[in-house]
Amino acid sequence: MLEEILKKYPQHEDSLIEILLEYQNKKTKRFITEEEIAQISNYLGVTESKVCSVVSFYTFFSTEPRGKHIIQICKDVPCYVNGRGNVLKTLEQLLNIRIGETTKDEKFTLEYTSCLGNCDGAPAMRIDGKTFTNLNPNKVKAIISEYRGVN
Amino acid sequence: MEQKIVSKRFDAINPLSIDDYLESGGYKSLKEALKRDRINIIEEIEAARLRGRGGAAFPAHVKMMGIAKEEETTRYIICNADEGEPGNFKDRQLMEKDPHQFIEGMVITAFAIRATKGYIYIRGEYDKAYSILEWTLEEARKKGYLGKNILDSGFDFDIELRSGAGSYVCGEEFALIESIEGKPGRTRVKPPFPTQKGLFDKPTLINNVETFANIPHILEMGGDEFAKIGTESSTGTKLVSLSGNVNNPGVYEVPFGVPIKEVVEKLGGGSKDGRKIKMVQLGGACGPIIPEYMLDLTIDFDRFEDFDSKTGAGAIIVMDERFDVFDVLLRVAEFFEHESCGKCTPCREGNLQLVKLVEKFINRKATQKDLINIESLARVMHQTSLCGLGQTAPTAILSTLKYFRDDYLDLIEHPEL
Ligand SMILES: Cc1cc2nc3c(=O)[nH]c(=O)nc-3n(C[C@H](O)[C@H](O)[C@H](O)COP(=O)(O)O)c2cc1C
Ligand code: SF4
Ligand code: FES
C-alpha cells in the first residue's frame, strides 16, 4: 500500500508530511515503522533522520502501534470549564483503559488533543476524522457503542 | 450590535454551491479587480486600513506593497488556516460556511502582488473544512476563477491545500513555511521576513483566513467606506469566538469598538445558570486573563496591546465562579509546554518550570520565593523567546499576577486553605 501512495506524490521533500498523513490514516494500527521510514526517505531522496525528525515532531504521527480508532479528547480551557472531566472519566470506564493507552482488542486508543476548534460545542472529542460536540456521559456511551457495533 | 460583513452568508447559502455564492454577489470583486491597476488595488486596502486578523494586527497593505516591490518574480501567497489557538473557531466557520469568500480574497491579492502560486495551510484537525475546501477549489477551477488565464485576464494562479499534523506552533509564519516545505515546524530567525525570503526562499505573503475574507468587501464598498466601520485604530469588523460558561457560545461579527461585556451579555446571553463570572481569557491560551470588572474594555487591537500581547484573533473565554485561577493556569501552562518546539531555551525550559510552579501553588506548597520566581521567569520568557509562542506563553500568568494577585498571596500566606 505504501508504494501506491508514494507514486501519487512528487519526489520532493515537501510531499513528506502529506505522504505520512495519508499512509498512517490508511494503516490499521495507525503507526509508522522503521522500514517504512526508510522506504519513504529513499523515494523522496532525503535522509532517514530527516523523516524521523518529522515523525517525532508532529503529534499526529506515531511509531507505536495504536488502536483501529483513535479517540482524542480535547484538554484546553473552554472544554475544561464545560465538563470535560466527566467525559474523560466515562471513556476510561467504558474502555477500561487510561488516557494514552490502547484497548486489549486493539480497537481504541485514547489520547489527549489540543483544542479542536469546536469550543462552541464544548466539551468535544474527535474519533479518527470526525468531531463530536456537546458531550455528556450518555452521549459518549451511545457513540462508543456505535463504534463497537460497526466492527 | 452585530454587523455582518464576512459572516453575512453564514447559514444563508449552501456553502457547497458556487451558484449560491455567485448569486449573492460572489466573485464580482474579483472580476472588477482583474481590470484594475495592481498597485491601485493595494492602495484601496491601504485606504481601508485593514489589519491582519490572525493575531498580530499588522497592516495588510504594508506586506503586500513590500512584496510587490521585490525583484524575484516567483512569489507565493499562503492562507494561514492553522487556527490552533484554544478558544478560536472563527476561521473554521469561515471555511465551512462561506468557503469561496476568502478564496476570492486570495485570488484578488495574488493578482495584486503577482503571486504565482497559493497555498492554504489548514490544521489537521479540521477534517470537515478540508473536504469542503477540496470541493470548493475544484468548483472554482471549473468555472474559471482559478487556474490558467483566470476569467480571460491572462492571469494564471492556482491554490494547493496543505494539511497540518497536530502542531500549534505551525501557525507561526516561519514554522508554517517550514511545515509546507516538509520539515519540522521550527521558526527561523528574522530578518529576512517572509515577504523577502519565505517559502522555498521566495517572497511570500501570509495572511489569516479572515484577513483574506475581508478583501472582496473592501473592493466592493471602497477602502474609505470600510475605514468608517469600527474605530480609528481598528477598522472594519471582527469575528469573535465566544466560548466557556455562556448560554450562547458561537461566532459573532461585531464592529471594532464594542465592549466585551455587551458581547458576553447580549450576544452570548450571559453566564450559564446565572452564575457570577469570575474571569475571562481574551484571545486564547496566549492571551491575558482579566477579572469581570474589566469587561467594559472594548474590542480593539490597541486595547489588546495594552497587555503587551498580540491577542487580536478575537477569542473570549468566559469562566464562572466555580473555577480557580490556578486550575485554569495549569491547563494553559501545560498547553505551551506541549506545544513548544524546543528550539530556544527560555521557552523550552521556561514552560516546564511554569508548569511546576503553578502545580506548587495548586498543591499549597508555594512560598514567597516561588512567587518572585514565577514573576521573573514569566518576564524573561516574554522578553527573550525566539518566536511568538514563547513570548506570549506567560501572558496569562503575568495578567493574573496583576489582577488576581490576592489569589497568589492567599495560597502563600494561608497554606491550610
Ligand atoms: C505560536 C503562534 C501561532 C500562530 N497561529 C496562527 C494561526 O493559527 N492562524 C493565523 O492566522 N495566525 C497565527 N499566528 C500569527 C502568524 O504568525 C501571522 O502573524 C499571521 O498569519 C499573519 O496574518 P495576518 O496578518 O492576516 O494576521 C501565530 C503566531 C504564533 C507566534
Ligand atoms: S519560542 Fe518556543 S516555539 Fe518559539 S522558537 Fe523558541 S522554543 Fe520554539
Ligand atoms: S477547547 Fe475543546 S474544542 Fe476548543
Coordinates of C-alpha atoms and ligand atoms in Angstrom, one line a residue:
Chain A
M1 CA 0.0 0.0 0.0
L2 CA 2.8 2.4 0.8
E3 CA 4.2 2.1 -2.7
E4 CA 0.9 3.0 -4.3
I5 CA 0.6 6.1 -2.1
L6 CA 4.2 7.1 -2.8
K7 CA 3.6 7.1 -6.5
K8 CA 0.9 9.7 -6.2
Y9 CA 3.3 12.3 -4.8
P10 CA 6.1 14.2 -6.5
Q11 CA 9.6 13.2 -5.3
H12 CA 10.1 16.3 -3.3
E13 CA 10.8 16.8 0.3
D14 CA 7.7 18.9 0.7
S15 CA 5.5 15.8 0.0
L16 CA 6.7 14.2 3.1
I17 CA 4.0 15.2 5.6
E18 CA 1.2 14.6 3.1
I19 CA 2.5 11.1 2.5
L20 CA 2.9 10.3 6.2
L21 CA -0.6 11.6 6.9
E22 CA -2.3 9.6 4.1
Y23 CA -0.4 6.4 4.8
Q24 CA -0.9 6.4 8.6
N25 CA -4.6 7.1 8.2
K26 CA -5.0 4.1 6.0
K27 CA -3.0 1.7 8.1
T28 CA -5.0 -0.4 10.6
K29 CA -2.6 0.2 13.5
R30 CA -2.0 3.8 12.7
F31 CA 1.7 4.0 13.1
I32 CA 4.9 4.2 11.0
T33 CA 7.7 1.6 11.2
E34 CA 11.4 2.0 10.7
E35 CA 11.3 0.1 7.4
E36 CA 8.6 2.4 6.1
I37 CA 10.6 5.4 7.2
A38 CA 13.5 4.0 5.1
Q39 CA 11.3 3.4 2.1
I40 CA 9.8 6.9 2.2
S41 CA 13.3 8.5 2.6
N42 CA 14.5 6.5 -0.3
Y43 CA 11.6 7.6 -2.5
L44 CA 11.9 11.3 -1.6
G45 CA 15.7 11.3 -1.6
V46 CA 16.0 12.7 1.9
T47 CA 17.9 11.2 4.8
E48 CA 16.2 8.8 7.2
S49 CA 17.0 11.1 10.1
K50 CA 15.1 13.9 8.4
V51 CA 12.0 11.7 8.1
C52 CA 12.4 10.7 11.7
S53 CA 12.6 14.3 12.8
V54 CA 9.3 15.0 11.1
V55 CA 7.6 11.9 12.5
S56 CA 8.7 12.8 16.0
F57 CA 7.8 16.5 15.8
Y58 CA 4.2 16.2 14.8
T59 CA 1.7 14.9 17.3
F60 CA -0.3 13.1 14.6
F61 CA 2.4 10.6 13.9
S62 CA 3.2 7.6 16.0
T63 CA 5.9 5.0 15.9
E64 CA 4.0 2.8 18.3
P65 CA 1.1 0.6 17.2
R66 CA -2.3 2.1 18.1
G67 CA -5.9 1.1 18.0
K68 CA -8.1 1.0 15.0
H69 CA -10.0 4.1 16.2
I70 CA -8.1 7.0 17.8
I71 CA -10.3 8.8 20.3
Q72 CA -8.9 12.3 21.0
I73 CA -10.3 14.2 23.9
C74 CA -9.8 18.0 24.0
K75 CA -7.9 19.2 27.0
D76 CA -8.0 23.0 26.6
V77 CA -9.7 25.6 28.8
P78 CA -13.2 26.0 27.0
C79 CA -13.7 22.2 27.2
Y80 CA -12.3 22.1 30.7
V81 CA -14.8 24.6 32.1
N82 CA -17.6 22.7 30.3
G83 CA -17.3 19.4 32.0
R84 CA -14.5 17.7 30.0
G85 CA -13.6 15.7 33.2
N86 CA -16.8 13.7 33.1
V87 CA -16.4 12.8 29.5
L88 CA -12.9 11.5 30.1
K89 CA -14.0 9.5 33.2
T90 CA -16.8 7.9 31.2
L91 CA -14.4 7.0 28.4
E92 CA -11.8 5.5 30.7
Q93 CA -14.5 3.4 32.4
L94 CA -16.2 2.3 29.2
L95 CA -13.0 1.3 27.5
N96 CA -11.3 0.1 30.7
I97 CA -8.0 2.0 29.8
R98 CA -6.4 5.2 31.0
I99 CA -5.6 8.1 28.8
G100 CA -2.6 7.3 26.5
E101 CA -3.5 3.6 26.3
T102 CA -4.9 1.2 23.8
T103 CA -7.6 -1.4 24.5
K104 CA -6.6 -5.1 24.6
D105 CA -8.7 -5.8 21.5
E106 CA -6.7 -3.1 19.7
K107 CA -9.9 -1.3 18.7
F108 CA -9.5 2.0 20.6
T109 CA -6.7 4.3 21.6
L110 CA -7.5 7.2 24.0
E111 CA -5.4 10.3 23.6
Y112 CA -5.5 14.0 24.6
T113 CA -5.6 16.6 21.9
S114 CA -5.3 20.4 21.9
C115 CA -8.3 22.5 21.1
L116 CA -10.4 21.1 18.3
G117 CA -11.8 24.4 17.2
N118 CA -15.2 23.4 18.4
C119 CA -15.3 25.2 21.7
D120 CA -18.8 26.5 21.0
G121 CA -19.8 22.8 21.3
A122 CA -17.6 22.0 24.3
P123 CA -16.7 19.5 25.5
A124 CA -15.5 18.0 22.3
M125 CA -13.7 14.9 21.1
R126 CA -12.5 13.6 17.7
I127 CA -12.6 10.0 16.6
D128 CA -10.5 9.3 13.5
G129 CA -11.7 12.1 11.2
K130 CA -14.9 13.0 12.9
T131 CA -15.6 15.6 15.7
F132 CA -18.3 15.1 18.3
T133 CA -19.5 18.0 20.3
N134 CA -21.7 18.9 23.3
L135 CA -20.7 15.7 25.0
N136 CA -22.0 14.2 28.2
P137 CA -21.7 10.8 29.7
N138 CA -24.8 9.4 28.0
K139 CA -23.8 10.7 24.6
V140 CA -20.3 9.3 24.9
K141 CA -21.8 5.9 25.8
A142 CA -24.0 6.0 22.7
I143 CA -21.1 7.0 20.4
I144 CA -18.8 4.2 21.7
S145 CA -21.4 1.5 21.3
E146 CA -22.0 2.6 17.8
Y147 CA -18.3 2.3 17.0
R148 CA -18.2 -1.1 18.8
G149 CA -21.2 -2.3 16.7
V150 CA -19.8 -1.2 13.4
N151 CA -16.9 -3.5 13.7
Chain B
M1 CA -24.8 45.3 17.7
E2 CA -23.8 42.7 15.2
Q3 CA -22.7 43.9 11.8
K4 CA -22.4 41.1 9.4
I5 CA -19.9 41.5 6.5
V6 CA -17.7 38.4 6.3
S7 CA -20.3 36.3 8.0
K8 CA -23.3 37.6 6.0
R9 CA -23.7 34.4 4.1
F10 CA -23.3 32.1 7.1
D11 CA -26.3 29.8 7.1
A12 CA -27.9 31.8 4.3
I13 CA -26.3 30.0 1.4
N14 CA -25.3 26.4 0.7
P15 CA -21.6 26.6 1.1
L16 CA -21.0 23.8 -1.4
S17 CA -22.8 25.7 -4.1
I18 CA -20.7 28.1 -6.2
D19 CA -24.0 29.3 -7.8
D20 CA -25.3 30.4 -4.4
Y21 CA -22.1 32.3 -3.9
L22 CA -22.3 33.9 -7.3
E23 CA -26.0 34.8 -6.8
S24 CA -25.1 36.6 -3.6
G25 CA -22.6 38.8 -5.3
G26 CA -19.6 36.5 -5.1
Y27 CA -16.6 36.8 -7.4
K28 CA -17.8 40.3 -8.5
S29 CA -14.9 41.9 -6.8
L30 CA -12.5 39.6 -8.5
K31 CA -14.0 40.5 -11.9
E32 CA -13.5 44.2 -11.2
A33 CA -10.1 43.7 -9.7
L34 CA -8.7 42.0 -12.8
K35 CA -9.5 45.2 -14.8
R36 CA -7.7 47.4 -12.3
D37 CA -4.1 48.6 -11.9
R38 CA -2.4 46.2 -9.5
I39 CA -0.9 48.9 -7.2
N40 CA -4.3 50.6 -7.2
I41 CA -5.8 47.5 -5.5
I42 CA -3.2 47.7 -2.8
E43 CA -3.9 51.4 -2.3
E44 CA -7.5 50.6 -1.8
I45 CA -6.6 48.2 1.0
E46 CA -4.3 50.9 2.4
A47 CA -7.3 53.3 2.5
A48 CA -9.3 50.7 4.3
R49 CA -6.5 50.4 6.9
L50 CA -7.1 46.7 7.1
R51 CA -5.0 45.0 9.8
G52 CA -4.3 41.3 9.9
R53 CA -6.8 39.2 11.7
G54 CA -4.5 36.3 12.7
G55 CA -3.4 37.9 15.9
A56 CA -0.5 40.3 15.2
A57 CA -2.7 43.0 13.7
F58 CA -0.1 44.1 11.2
P59 CA -1.3 46.5 8.4
A60 CA -2.1 44.3 5.5
H61 CA -1.1 46.7 2.7
V62 CA 2.5 47.1 4.1
K63 CA 3.2 43.4 3.5
M64 CA 1.5 43.5 0.1
M65 CA 3.4 46.6 -1.0
G66 CA 6.7 45.1 0.2
I67 CA 6.3 42.0 -1.9
A68 CA 5.0 43.9 -4.9
K69 CA 8.4 45.7 -5.0
E70 CA 10.5 42.6 -4.8
E71 CA 12.6 41.8 -7.9
E72 CA 12.1 38.0 -7.7
T73 CA 9.1 37.0 -9.9
T74 CA 8.4 33.6 -8.3
R75 CA 6.1 34.7 -5.4
Y76 CA 3.9 32.7 -3.1
I77 CA 0.8 33.5 -1.2
I78 CA -0.3 31.5 1.8
C79 CA -3.5 31.5 3.7
N80 CA -2.9 30.7 7.3
A81 CA -5.8 28.4 8.3
D82 CA -4.0 26.7 11.1
E83 CA -6.2 28.2 13.8
G84 CA -4.7 26.3 16.7
E85 CA -5.2 28.9 19.4
P86 CA -7.5 27.3 22.0
G87 CA -10.8 29.2 22.1
N88 CA -10.7 30.2 18.4
F89 CA -13.1 28.7 15.9
K90 CA -14.0 31.6 13.5
D91 CA -11.7 30.5 10.7
R92 CA -13.2 27.1 10.7
Q93 CA -16.6 28.7 10.3
L94 CA -15.4 31.0 7.5
M95 CA -14.1 27.8 5.7
E96 CA -17.2 25.7 6.4
K97 CA -19.9 28.3 5.8
D98 CA -18.6 30.5 3.1
P99 CA -15.5 28.9 1.5
H100 CA -15.4 30.9 -1.7
Q101 CA -15.3 34.2 0.0
F102 CA -11.7 34.0 1.4
I103 CA -10.5 32.2 -1.7
E104 CA -11.8 35.1 -3.8
G105 CA -9.8 37.4 -1.4
M106 CA -6.7 35.2 -2.0
V107 CA -7.1 35.4 -5.8
I108 CA -7.5 39.2 -5.8
T109 CA -4.5 39.6 -3.5
A110 CA -2.5 37.2 -5.6
F111 CA -3.3 39.3 -8.7
A112 CA -2.3 42.5 -6.9
I113 CA 1.1 41.2 -5.9
R114 CA 1.7 38.9 -8.9
A115 CA 1.8 35.8 -6.9
T116 CA 2.5 32.7 -9.0
K117 CA 1.1 30.0 -6.6
G118 CA -1.1 29.9 -3.5
Y119 CA -1.3 27.5 -0.5
I120 CA -3.9 27.1 2.1
Y121 CA -2.3 25.6 5.2
I122 CA -5.2 24.1 7.2
R123 CA -4.9 22.5 10.6
G124 CA -5.0 18.7 10.6
E125 CA -8.0 18.5 12.9
Y126 CA -10.2 20.4 10.5
D127 CA -11.4 17.3 8.6
K128 CA -14.7 18.8 7.5
A129 CA -13.3 22.1 6.4
Y130 CA -10.6 20.3 4.4
S131 CA -13.2 18.3 2.4
I132 CA -15.2 21.4 1.8
L133 CA -12.2 23.3 0.5
E134 CA -11.1 20.4 -1.8
W135 CA -14.6 20.6 -3.3
T136 CA -14.6 24.4 -3.4
L137 CA -11.2 24.8 -5.1
E138 CA -12.4 22.3 -7.8
E139 CA -15.6 24.2 -8.4
A140 CA -13.7 27.5 -8.6
R141 CA -11.3 25.9 -11.2
K142 CA -14.2 24.6 -13.3
K143 CA -15.8 28.0 -13.5
G144 CA -12.5 29.7 -14.3
Y145 CA -11.9 31.6 -11.1
L146 CA -8.7 29.6 -10.5
G147 CA -6.2 28.1 -12.8
K148 CA -4.9 29.2 -16.2
N149 CA -6.0 32.5 -17.6
I150 CA -8.5 33.4 -14.9
L151 CA -11.6 35.0 -16.4
D152 CA -9.7 35.6 -19.6
S153 CA -7.5 38.1 -17.9
G154 CA -4.2 36.4 -18.8
F155 CA -3.5 35.9 -15.1
D156 CA -2.6 32.3 -14.0
F157 CA -3.0 31.3 -10.4
D158 CA -3.9 28.1 -8.6
I159 CA -4.1 27.1 -4.9
E160 CA -2.9 23.9 -3.2
L161 CA -4.3 22.6 0.0
R162 CA -1.8 21.5 2.7
S163 CA -2.7 19.9 6.0
G164 CA -1.0 20.4 9.3
A165 CA -0.3 17.4 11.5
G166 CA -1.1 18.5 15.1
S167 CA 1.3 21.3 15.9
Y168 CA 0.2 24.6 17.3
V169 CA 3.5 26.4 16.6
C170 CA 3.0 25.8 12.9
G171 CA 0.6 28.8 12.9
E172 CA 3.6 31.0 13.4
E173 CA 4.6 32.1 9.9
F174 CA 8.1 30.7 9.6
A175 CA 7.2 27.5 11.3
L176 CA 4.3 27.2 8.8
I177 CA 6.6 27.7 5.9
E178 CA 9.0 25.0 7.2
S179 CA 6.0 22.7 7.6
I180 CA 4.9 23.2 4.0
E181 CA 8.4 22.5 3.0
G182 CA 8.1 19.1 4.7
K183 CA 10.1 19.8 7.8
P184 CA 9.5 20.0 11.5
G185 CA 7.8 23.3 12.3
R186 CA 10.6 25.3 13.8
T187 CA 10.7 29.0 13.2
R188 CA 13.6 30.9 11.5
V189 CA 15.4 34.0 12.8
K190 CA 14.0 37.2 11.3
P191 CA 15.0 39.2 9.2
P192 CA 14.8 38.3 6.4
F193 CA 11.0 38.4 6.6
P194 CA 8.7 36.0 4.6
T195 CA 7.9 38.9 2.2
Q196 CA 11.6 38.9 1.3
K197 CA 12.6 35.2 1.7
G198 CA 9.8 32.9 2.6
L199 CA 8.5 29.6 1.2
F200 CA 11.3 27.9 -0.8
D201 CA 13.3 31.1 -0.2
K202 CA 10.9 33.1 -2.4
P203 CA 9.0 36.2 -1.4
T204 CA 5.8 35.0 0.4
L205 CA 2.7 36.8 1.6
I206 CA 1.0 35.1 4.6
N207 CA -2.4 36.2 5.8
N208 CA -5.1 34.8 8.0
V209 CA -8.4 33.4 6.6
E210 CA -10.4 36.3 8.0
T211 CA -8.0 38.9 6.5
F212 CA -8.5 37.4 3.0
A213 CA -12.2 37.2 3.6
N214 CA -12.4 41.0 4.0
I215 CA -10.6 41.8 0.7
P216 CA -13.6 41.3 -1.6
H217 CA -15.8 43.5 0.6
I218 CA -13.2 46.3 0.7
L219 CA -13.1 46.4 -3.1
E220 CA -16.8 46.3 -3.3
M221 CA -17.5 49.1 -0.8
G222 CA -14.3 51.1 -1.3
G223 CA -11.5 51.5 1.2
D224 CA -12.7 54.8 2.6
E225 CA -16.2 53.4 3.3
F226 CA -14.6 50.3 5.0
A227 CA -12.5 52.6 7.2
K228 CA -15.6 54.2 8.6
I229 CA -16.6 51.0 10.3
G230 CA -15.0 50.3 13.7
T231 CA -12.6 52.6 15.5
E232 CA -9.8 54.9 14.5
S233 CA -7.1 52.3 15.1
S234 CA -9.0 49.2 14.2
T235 CA -11.2 49.4 11.1
G236 CA -13.9 47.0 10.0
T237 CA -15.5 44.2 11.9
K238 CA -14.1 41.4 14.0
L239 CA -15.3 37.8 14.2
V240 CA -15.4 36.9 17.9
S241 CA -15.2 33.3 19.1
L242 CA -17.2 33.2 22.3
S243 CA -16.9 30.2 24.5
G244 CA -16.8 28.9 28.1
N245 CA -19.6 29.3 30.6
V246 CA -22.1 31.3 28.5
N247 CA -25.6 30.5 27.3
N248 CA -25.0 31.0 23.6
P249 CA -21.4 30.3 22.6
G250 CA -20.6 30.9 19.0
V251 CA -19.0 33.1 16.4
Y252 CA -20.3 36.7 16.3
E253 CA -19.3 39.5 14.0
V254 CA -19.2 43.0 15.6
P255 CA -17.6 46.3 14.5
F256 CA -14.4 47.1 16.5
G257 CA -15.1 49.2 19.5
V258 CA -17.9 47.2 21.0
P259 CA -17.4 46.5 24.8
I260 CA -16.6 42.8 25.6
K261 CA -19.4 42.9 28.2
E262 CA -22.0 43.5 25.5
V263 CA -20.8 40.6 23.5
V264 CA -20.9 38.3 26.6
E265 CA -24.3 39.5 27.8
K266 CA -26.3 40.5 24.8
L267 CA -25.0 38.1 22.2
G268 CA -23.8 35.3 24.5
G269 CA -26.9 35.5 26.7
G270 CA -24.8 36.0 29.8
S271 CA -23.2 33.3 32.0
K272 CA -24.8 29.9 32.4
D273 CA -27.3 29.3 35.2
G274 CA -26.9 32.9 36.3
R275 CA -23.5 32.2 38.0
K276 CA -21.2 35.0 38.6
I277 CA -18.4 35.4 36.1
K278 CA -15.0 35.2 37.7
M279 CA -12.7 35.8 34.8
V280 CA -12.4 36.0 31.1
Q281 CA -9.4 35.0 28.9
L282 CA -9.0 37.1 25.8
G283 CA -7.5 35.9 22.5
G284 CA -6.9 32.3 23.6
A285 CA -4.2 30.5 25.6
C286 CA -1.7 33.2 24.7
G287 CA -3.9 36.0 26.0
P288 CA -4.5 37.8 29.3
I289 CA -7.0 36.6 31.9
I290 CA -9.0 39.6 33.3
P291 CA -11.5 39.9 36.1
E292 CA -15.2 40.5 35.5
Y293 CA -15.0 44.2 36.4
M294 CA -12.8 44.9 33.4
L295 CA -15.3 43.7 30.8
D296 CA -16.1 47.2 29.8
L297 CA -12.9 47.1 27.8
T298 CA -13.7 47.4 24.1
I299 CA -12.7 45.1 21.3
D300 CA -9.9 47.0 19.7
F301 CA -6.3 46.0 18.6
D302 CA -4.7 48.7 20.6
R303 CA -6.6 47.8 23.7
F304 CA -5.2 44.3 23.5
E305 CA -1.8 45.7 23.0
D306 CA -2.1 47.4 26.4
F307 CA -1.5 43.9 27.8
D308 CA 1.7 43.7 25.7
S309 CA 0.3 40.7 24.0
K310 CA -1.0 40.2 20.5
T311 CA -4.4 38.8 21.1
G312 CA -6.3 40.2 18.1
A313 CA -7.6 36.8 16.9
G314 CA -10.7 37.6 19.0
A315 CA -11.5 34.7 21.4
I316 CA -13.4 35.4 24.5
I317 CA -13.4 32.5 27.0
V318 CA -15.8 33.1 29.9
M319 CA -15.2 31.3 33.3
D320 CA -17.6 31.4 36.2
E321 CA -17.0 31.4 39.9
R322 CA -16.7 27.7 40.2
F323 CA -13.3 27.8 38.6
D324 CA -10.0 28.5 40.2
V325 CA -7.3 30.8 38.6
F326 CA -4.6 28.2 39.1
D327 CA -6.5 25.3 37.6
V328 CA -7.0 27.3 34.5
L329 CA -3.4 28.5 34.5
L330 CA -2.3 24.9 34.7
R331 CA -4.2 24.0 31.5
V332 CA -2.6 27.0 29.8
A333 CA 0.9 26.2 31.0
E334 CA 0.6 22.5 30.0
F335 CA -0.6 23.6 26.6
F336 CA 2.5 25.6 26.0
E337 CA 4.8 23.0 27.5
H338 CA 3.4 20.5 25.0
E339 CA 3.5 22.9 22.0
S340 CA 6.9 24.5 22.5
C341 CA 9.1 23.5 19.5
G342 CA 12.2 23.3 21.8
K343 CA 14.4 25.5 19.6
C344 CA 15.2 28.1 22.2
T345 CA 16.0 27.8 25.9
P346 CA 13.7 30.3 27.5
C347 CA 10.6 28.7 26.0
R348 CA 11.7 25.1 26.2
E349 CA 12.9 25.2 29.8
G350 CA 10.7 28.1 30.9
N351 CA 7.4 26.3 30.1
L352 CA 8.5 23.3 32.0
Q353 CA 9.3 25.4 35.1
L354 CA 6.0 27.3 34.8
V355 CA 4.0 24.1 35.0
K356 CA 5.9 23.1 38.1
L357 CA 5.5 26.4 39.7
V358 CA 1.7 26.5 39.0
E359 CA 1.5 23.0 40.4
K360 CA 3.2 24.2 43.6
F361 CA 0.5 26.8 44.1
I362 CA -2.2 24.2 43.4
N363 CA -0.7 21.9 46.0
R364 CA -0.4 24.6 48.5
K365 CA 3.4 24.3 48.6
A366 CA 4.3 27.7 47.2
T367 CA 6.5 30.1 49.1
Q368 CA 7.2 33.8 48.7
K369 CA 10.3 32.8 46.8
D370 CA 8.1 30.9 44.2
L371 CA 6.0 34.0 43.7
I372 CA 9.2 36.0 42.9
N373 CA 10.4 33.2 40.7
I374 CA 7.3 32.8 38.7
E375 CA 7.1 36.5 38.0
S376 CA 10.7 36.9 36.9
L377 CA 10.7 33.7 34.8
A378 CA 7.5 34.9 33.0
R379 CA 9.1 38.2 32.2
V380 CA 12.3 36.7 30.9
M381 CA 10.4 34.3 28.7
H382 CA 8.3 37.1 27.3
Q383 CA 11.4 39.2 26.5
T384 CA 13.9 36.6 25.3
S385 CA 12.0 33.8 23.5
L386 CA 12.6 33.5 19.8
C387 CA 9.0 33.4 18.5
G388 CA 5.6 34.5 19.5
L389 CA 4.8 31.2 21.2
G390 CA 7.4 31.6 24.0
Q391 CA 6.8 35.4 24.1
T392 CA 3.1 35.0 24.8
A393 CA 3.1 31.7 26.8
P394 CA 3.5 33.6 30.1
T395 CA 0.8 36.3 29.3
A396 CA -1.9 34.5 31.3
I397 CA 0.4 34.3 34.3
L398 CA 1.6 37.9 34.0
S399 CA -2.0 39.1 33.8
T400 CA -3.2 37.1 36.8
L401 CA -0.2 38.3 38.8
K402 CA -1.6 41.7 38.2
Y403 CA -5.4 41.2 38.5
F404 CA -5.6 38.2 40.8
R405 CA -2.6 38.8 43.0
D406 CA -4.6 38.1 46.1
D407 CA -5.2 34.6 44.9
Y408 CA -1.5 34.0 44.8
L409 CA -0.9 35.7 48.2
D410 CA -3.8 33.8 49.8
L411 CA -2.1 30.5 48.9
I412 CA 1.2 31.5 50.3
E413 CA 0.1 33.1 53.5
H414 CA -2.6 30.6 54.3
P415 CA -1.3 27.2 53.1
E416 CA -4.0 25.4 55.0
L417 CA -6.9 26.9 52.9
Ligands
LIG1 C1 2.7 30.4 18.0 C2 1.9 31.2 17.0 C3 0.8 30.6 16.4 C4 0.1 31.3 15.5 N1 -1.0 30.7 14.9 C5 -1.7 31.4 14.0 C6 -2.9 30.8 13.4 O1 -3.3 29.7 13.7 N2 -3.5 31.5 12.4 C7 -3.1 32.7 12.0 O2 -3.7 33.3 11.1 N3 -2.0 33.3 12.5 C8 -1.3 32.7 13.5 N4 -0.2 33.3 14.1 C9 0.2 34.6 13.5 C10 1.0 34.4 12.3 O3 2.4 34.3 12.6 C11 1.0 35.6 11.3 O4 1.2 36.8 12.1 C12 -0.4 35.7 10.6 O5 -0.7 34.5 9.9 C13 -0.3 36.8 9.6 O6 -1.6 37.0 9.0 P1 -2.5 38.3 9.3 O7 -1.5 39.5 9.0 O8 -3.5 38.2 8.2 O9 -3.0 38.2 10.6 C14 0.5 32.6 15.0 C15 1.6 33.2 15.6 C16 2.3 32.5 16.6 C17 3.5 33.1 17.2
SF4_2 S1 9.7 30.5 21.5 FE1 9.2 28.3 21.8 S2 8.1 27.7 20.0 FE2 9.2 29.6 19.5 S3 11.2 29.0 18.7 FE3 11.5 29.2 20.9 S4 11.1 27.1 21.7 FE4 10.3 27.2 19.6
FES3 S1 -11.1 23.9 23.9 FE1 -12.0 22.0 23.3 S2 -12.6 22.4 21.3 FE2 -11.7 24.2 21.8

